[in-house]
Amino acid sequence: MEPGVSCFDPLKLFAAAESRCGGTEEFPMRETIPVNMDHFGLISQRSELEQVFFDLGFTAETGRKKPVVGADGKHPGSSYFVFDNAYFDCTHSTSPFFDFLLGKCGGTGMCYFEFASRDIQAAYDNLRAHGIATCEVNISSRYADHGEKKGEAVFACTTPDEVLPIHVMYGGVEHRTPELFYDNERYLHDNSAFRLDEVVMLCDSQKICDETKELIKIIQPDDTPVRPDGGIRKLTLLSREEAVKEYGLDLPEKTDNTAGIRLYVKDASIIRALAERAGYPTHLCESTLVIDLVAPVNLFLLVNEAKT
């Protein structure tokens, strides 16, 4: 989540989503939606959030390979794991606002999406025109350090005051300094990962799935990539039943806000060895390596080797 102050009331944030929820149901469902997602993130209260990714051989921005711990023993702020086309943001809960949201999701982790925009003001106007209360466009910045490219990265963002029906926070972002991000072959991690290709969200009912798709059409009336070959281009909504069958996951009964991310790597044996050394369950489903991180951070990884 890009820096900036949230403008919405957390008591209202989940109201629309909760009104749609009628409990879990067993239903076979798998739908992939074309999206133009700039980055994907996870907010958690758990201290092991970053450590999980360092265990698996990912390198954070500035070349960091271990968590930062403040004098008070807490993990401040966010860590950014950048790939050729997008990035993954780990944010530790540091405020009552996020603690409230995490409590609504069971406290293990809450996902959020930042959709890419060419014109954030137009995106804001479109959301308002559809009756979605949204923060005013906020210009924010943070220091970015991606090897040879360093500088103050500037973003224009807006965040609606409701979550997606799948209990995912979302917003829109327009990069004002795109040259500081996203170059091919610049972000090869120690585990050889280089592309974040797809987000998979588990969905508790067909009704919630359908309403999520309709809302995404409003958020992104045009899903043409802002950058050629850039962004996360696929969002798959998957029922618990299909996730168990397709990926062999051992899932809790309620999977609201459980997510998966698909990564492309040069050599899958590296990340598998690191996962097994750290004690994270792994198994193969055809050509996909599945790494089960649901227990610690409410996430699973789908790893594929790039075809050469």
mmCIF file with all atom_site columns, N, CA, C and O in Angstrom, residues 186-205:
data_model
loop_
_atom_site.group_PDB
_atom_site.id
_atom_site.type_symbol
_atom_site.label_atom_id
_atom_site.label_alt_id
_atom_site.label_comp_id
_atom_site.label_asym_id
_atom_site.label_entity_id
_atom_site.label_seq_id
_atom_site.pdbx_PDB_ins_code
_atom_site.Cartn_x
_atom_site.Cartn_y
_atom_site.Cartn_z
_atom_site.occupancy
_atom_site.B_iso_or_equiv
_atom_site.pdbx_formal_charge
_atom_site.auth_seq_id
_atom_site.auth_comp_id
_atom_site.auth_asym_id
_atom_site.auth_atom_id
_atom_site.pdbx_PDB_model_num
ATOM 1  N N  . ARG A 1 186 ? 15.999  -7.145  -14.021 1.00 0.00 ? 186 ARG A N  1
ATOM 2  C CA . ARG A 1 186 ? 16.647  -6.315  -13.003 1.00 0.00 ? 186 ARG A CA 1
ATOM 3  C C  . ARG A 1 186 ? 16.362  -6.779  -11.594 1.00 0.00 ? 186 ARG A C  1
ATOM 4  O O  . ARG A 1 186 ? 17.026  -6.352  -10.657 1.00 0.00 ? 186 ARG A O  1
ATOM 5  N N  . TYR A 1 187 ? 15.393  -7.668  -11.425 1.00 0.00 ? 187 TYR A N  1
ATOM 6  C CA . TYR A 1 187 ? 14.958  -8.021  -10.082 1.00 0.00 ? 187 TYR A CA 1
ATOM 7  C C  . TYR A 1 187 ? 15.048  -9.515  -9.810  1.00 0.00 ? 187 TYR A C  1
ATOM 8  O O  . TYR A 1 187 ? 14.229  -10.059 -9.099  1.00 0.00 ? 187 TYR A O  1
ATOM 9  N N  . LEU A 1 188 ? 15.995  -10.185 -10.378 1.00 0.00 ? 188 LEU A N  1
ATOM 10 C CA . LEU A 1 188 ? 16.115  -11.617 -10.149 1.00 0.00 ? 188 LEU A CA 1
ATOM 11 C C  . LEU A 1 188 ? 16.480  -11.867 -8.683  1.00 0.00 ? 188 LEU A C  1
ATOM 12 O O  . LEU A 1 188 ? 17.522  -11.436 -8.198  1.00 0.00 ? 188 LEU A O  1
ATOM 13 N N  . HIS A 1 189 ? 15.621  -12.579 -7.977  1.00 0.00 ? 189 HIS A N  1
ATOM 14 C CA . HIS A 1 189 ? 15.832  -12.863 -6.562  1.00 0.00 ? 189 HIS A CA 1
ATOM 15 C C  . HIS A 1 189 ? 16.737  -14.083 -6.417  1.00 0.00 ? 189 HIS A C  1
ATOM 16 O O  . HIS A 1 189 ? 16.981  -14.825 -7.371  1.00 0.00 ? 189 HIS A O  1
ATOM 17 N N  . ASP A 1 190 ? 17.212  -14.312 -5.189  1.00 0.00 ? 190 ASP A N  1
ATOM 18 C CA . ASP A 1 190 ? 18.098  -15.461 -4.952  1.00 0.00 ? 190 ASP A CA 1
ATOM 19 C C  . ASP A 1 190 ? 17.424  -16.778 -5.307  1.00 0.00 ? 190 ASP A C  1
ATOM 20 O O  . ASP A 1 190 ? 18.094  -17.757 -5.618  1.00 0.00 ? 190 ASP A O  1
ATOM 21 N N  . ASN A 1 191 ? 16.090  -16.798 -5.237  1.00 0.00 ? 191 ASN A N  1
ATOM 22 C CA . ASN A 1 191 ? 15.355  -18.020 -5.594  1.00 0.00 ? 191 ASN A CA 1
ATOM 23 C C  . ASN A 1 191 ? 15.018  -18.086 -7.085  1.00 0.00 ? 191 ASN A C  1
ATOM 24 O O  . ASN A 1 191 ? 14.293  -18.970 -7.511  1.00 0.00 ? 191 ASN A O  1
ATOM 25 N N  . SER A 1 192 ? 15.496  -17.129 -7.870  1.00 0.00 ? 192 SER A N  1
ATOM 26 C CA . SER A 1 192 ? 15.349  -17.014 -9.326  1.00 0.00 ? 192 SER A CA 1
ATOM 27 C C  . SER A 1 192 ? 13.970  -16.534 -9.768  1.00 0.00 ? 192 SER A C  1
ATOM 28 O O  . SER A 1 192 ? 13.663  -16.545 -10.958 1.00 0.00 ? 192 SER A O  1
ATOM 29 N N  . ALA A 1 193 ? 13.129  -16.054 -8.843  1.00 0.00 ? 193 ALA A N  1
ATOM 30 C CA . ALA A 1 193 ? 11.818  -15.510 -9.225  1.00 0.00 ? 193 ALA A CA 1
ATOM 31 C C  . ALA A 1 193 ? 11.988  -14.174 -9.937  1.00 0.00 ? 193 ALA A C  1
ATOM 32 O O  . ALA A 1 193 ? 12.807  -13.351 -9.532  1.00 0.00 ? 193 ALA A O  1
ATOM 33 N N  . PHE A 1 194 ? 11.190  -13.958 -10.999 1.00 0.00 ? 194 PHE A N  1
ATOM 34 C CA . PHE A 1 194 ? 11.317  -12.703 -11.731 1.00 0.00 ? 194 PHE A CA 1
ATOM 35 C C  . PHE A 1 194 ? 9.979   -12.100 -12.159 1.00 0.00 ? 194 PHE A C  1
ATOM 36 O O  . PHE A 1 194 ? 9.927   -10.945 -12.573 1.00 0.00 ? 194 PHE A O  1
ATOM 37 N N  . ARG A 1 195 ? 8.888   -12.855 -12.071 1.00 0.00 ? 195 ARG A N  1
ATOM 38 C CA . ARG A 1 195 ? 7.598   -12.305 -12.524 1.00 0.00 ? 195 ARG A CA 1
ATOM 39 C C  . ARG A 1 195 ? 6.469   -12.739 -11.590 1.00 0.00 ? 195 ARG A C  1
ATOM 40 O O  . ARG A 1 195 ? 6.360   -13.914 -11.244 1.00 0.00 ? 195 ARG A O  1
ATOM 41 N N  . LEU A 1 196 ? 5.624   -11.757 -11.202 1.00 0.00 ? 196 LEU A N  1
ATOM 42 C CA . LEU A 1 196 ? 4.417   -12.025 -10.432 1.00 0.00 ? 196 LEU A CA 1
ATOM 43 C C  . LEU A 1 196 ? 3.265   -12.018 -11.440 1.00 0.00 ? 196 LEU A C  1
ATOM 44 O O  . LEU A 1 196 ? 2.833   -10.974 -11.906 1.00 0.00 ? 196 LEU A O  1
ATOM 45 N N  . ASP A 1 197 ? 2.774   -13.211 -11.791 1.00 0.00 ? 197 ASP A N  1
ATOM 46 C CA . ASP A 1 197 ? 1.943   -13.344 -12.986 1.00 0.00 ? 197 ASP A CA 1
ATOM 47 C C  . ASP A 1 197 ? 0.449   -13.316 -12.726 1.00 0.00 ? 197 ASP A C  1
ATOM 48 O O  . ASP A 1 197 ? -0.322  -12.892 -13.585 1.00 0.00 ? 197 ASP A O  1
ATOM 49 N N  . GLU A 1 198 ? 0.000   -13.761 -11.563 1.00 0.00 ? 198 GLU A N  1
ATOM 50 C CA . GLU A 1 198 ? -1.434  -13.933 -11.334 1.00 0.00 ? 198 GLU A CA 1
ATOM 51 C C  . GLU A 1 198 ? -1.732  -13.876 -9.841  1.00 0.00 ? 198 GLU A C  1
ATOM 52 O O  . GLU A 1 198 ? -0.917  -14.294 -9.020  1.00 0.00 ? 198 GLU A O  1
ATOM 53 N N  . VAL A 1 199 ? -2.894  -13.327 -9.496  1.00 0.00 ? 199 VAL A N  1
ATOM 54 C CA . VAL A 1 199 ? -3.401  -13.396 -8.128  1.00 0.00 ? 199 VAL A CA 1
ATOM 55 C C  . VAL A 1 199 ? -4.617  -14.313 -8.131  1.00 0.00 ? 199 VAL A C  1
ATOM 56 O O  . VAL A 1 199 ? -5.488  -14.214 -9.007  1.00 0.00 ? 199 VAL A O  1
ATOM 57 N N  . VAL A 1 200 ? -4.666  -15.230 -7.166  1.00 0.00 ? 200 VAL A N  1
ATOM 58 C CA . VAL A 1 200 ? -5.802  -16.132 -6.991  1.00 0.00 ? 200 VAL A CA 1
ATOM 59 C C  . VAL A 1 200 ? -6.463  -15.794 -5.659  1.00 0.00 ? 200 VAL A C  1
ATOM 60 O O  . VAL A 1 200 ? -5.801  -15.764 -4.628  1.00 0.00 ? 200 VAL A O  1
ATOM 61 N N  . MET A 1 201 ? -7.767  -15.500 -5.693  1.00 0.00 ? 201 MET A N  1
ATOM 62 C CA . MET A 1 201 ? -8.500  -15.214 -4.461  1.00 0.00 ? 201 MET A CA 1
ATOM 63 C C  . MET A 1 201 ? -9.566  -16.272 -4.262  1.00 0.00 ? 201 MET A C  1
ATOM 64 O O  . MET A 1 201 ? -10.342 -16.569 -5.175  1.00 0.00 ? 201 MET A O  1
ATOM 65 N N  . LEU A 1 202 ? -9.604  -16.853 -3.065  1.00 0.00 ? 202 LEU A N  1
ATOM 66 C CA . LEU A 1 202 ? -10.661 -17.792 -2.753  1.00 0.00 ? 202 LEU A CA 1
ATOM 67 C C  . LEU A 1 202 ? -11.943 -17.019 -2.426  1.00 0.00 ? 202 LEU A C  1
ATOM 68 O O  . LEU A 1 202 ? -11.904 -15.967 -1.800  1.00 0.00 ? 202 LEU A O  1
ATOM 69 N N  . CYS A 1 203 ? -13.050 -17.566 -2.876  1.00 0.00 ? 203 CYS A N  1
ATOM 70 C CA . CYS A 1 203 ? -14.319 -16.862 -2.829  1.00 0.00 ? 203 CYS A CA 1
ATOM 71 C C  . CYS A 1 203 ? -15.368 -17.789 -2.232  1.00 0.00 ? 203 CYS A C  1
ATOM 72 O O  . CYS A 1 203 ? -15.493 -18.941 -2.668  1.00 0.00 ? 203 CYS A O  1
ATOM 73 N N  . ASP A 1 204 ? -16.138 -17.295 -1.257  1.00 0.00 ? 204 ASP A N  1
ATOM 74 C CA . ASP A 1 204 ? -17.028 -18.163 -0.488  1.00 0.00 ? 204 ASP A CA 1
ATOM 75 C C  . ASP A 1 204 ? -18.392 -18.409 -1.110  1.00 0.00 ? 204 ASP A C  1
ATOM 76 O O  . ASP A 1 204 ? -19.151 -19.229 -0.603  1.00 0.00 ? 204 ASP A O  1
ATOM 77 N N  . SER A 1 205 ? -18.746 -17.689 -2.168  1.00 0.00 ? 205 SER A N  1
ATOM 78 C CA . SER A 1 205 ? -20.033 -17.953 -2.814  1.00 0.00 ? 205 SER A CA 1
ATOM 79 C C  . SER A 1 205 ? -20.032 -17.409 -4.235  1.00 0.00 ? 205 SER A C  1
ATOM 80 O O  . SER A 1 205 ? -19.272 -16.492 -4.567  1.00 0.00 ? 205 SER A O  1
#
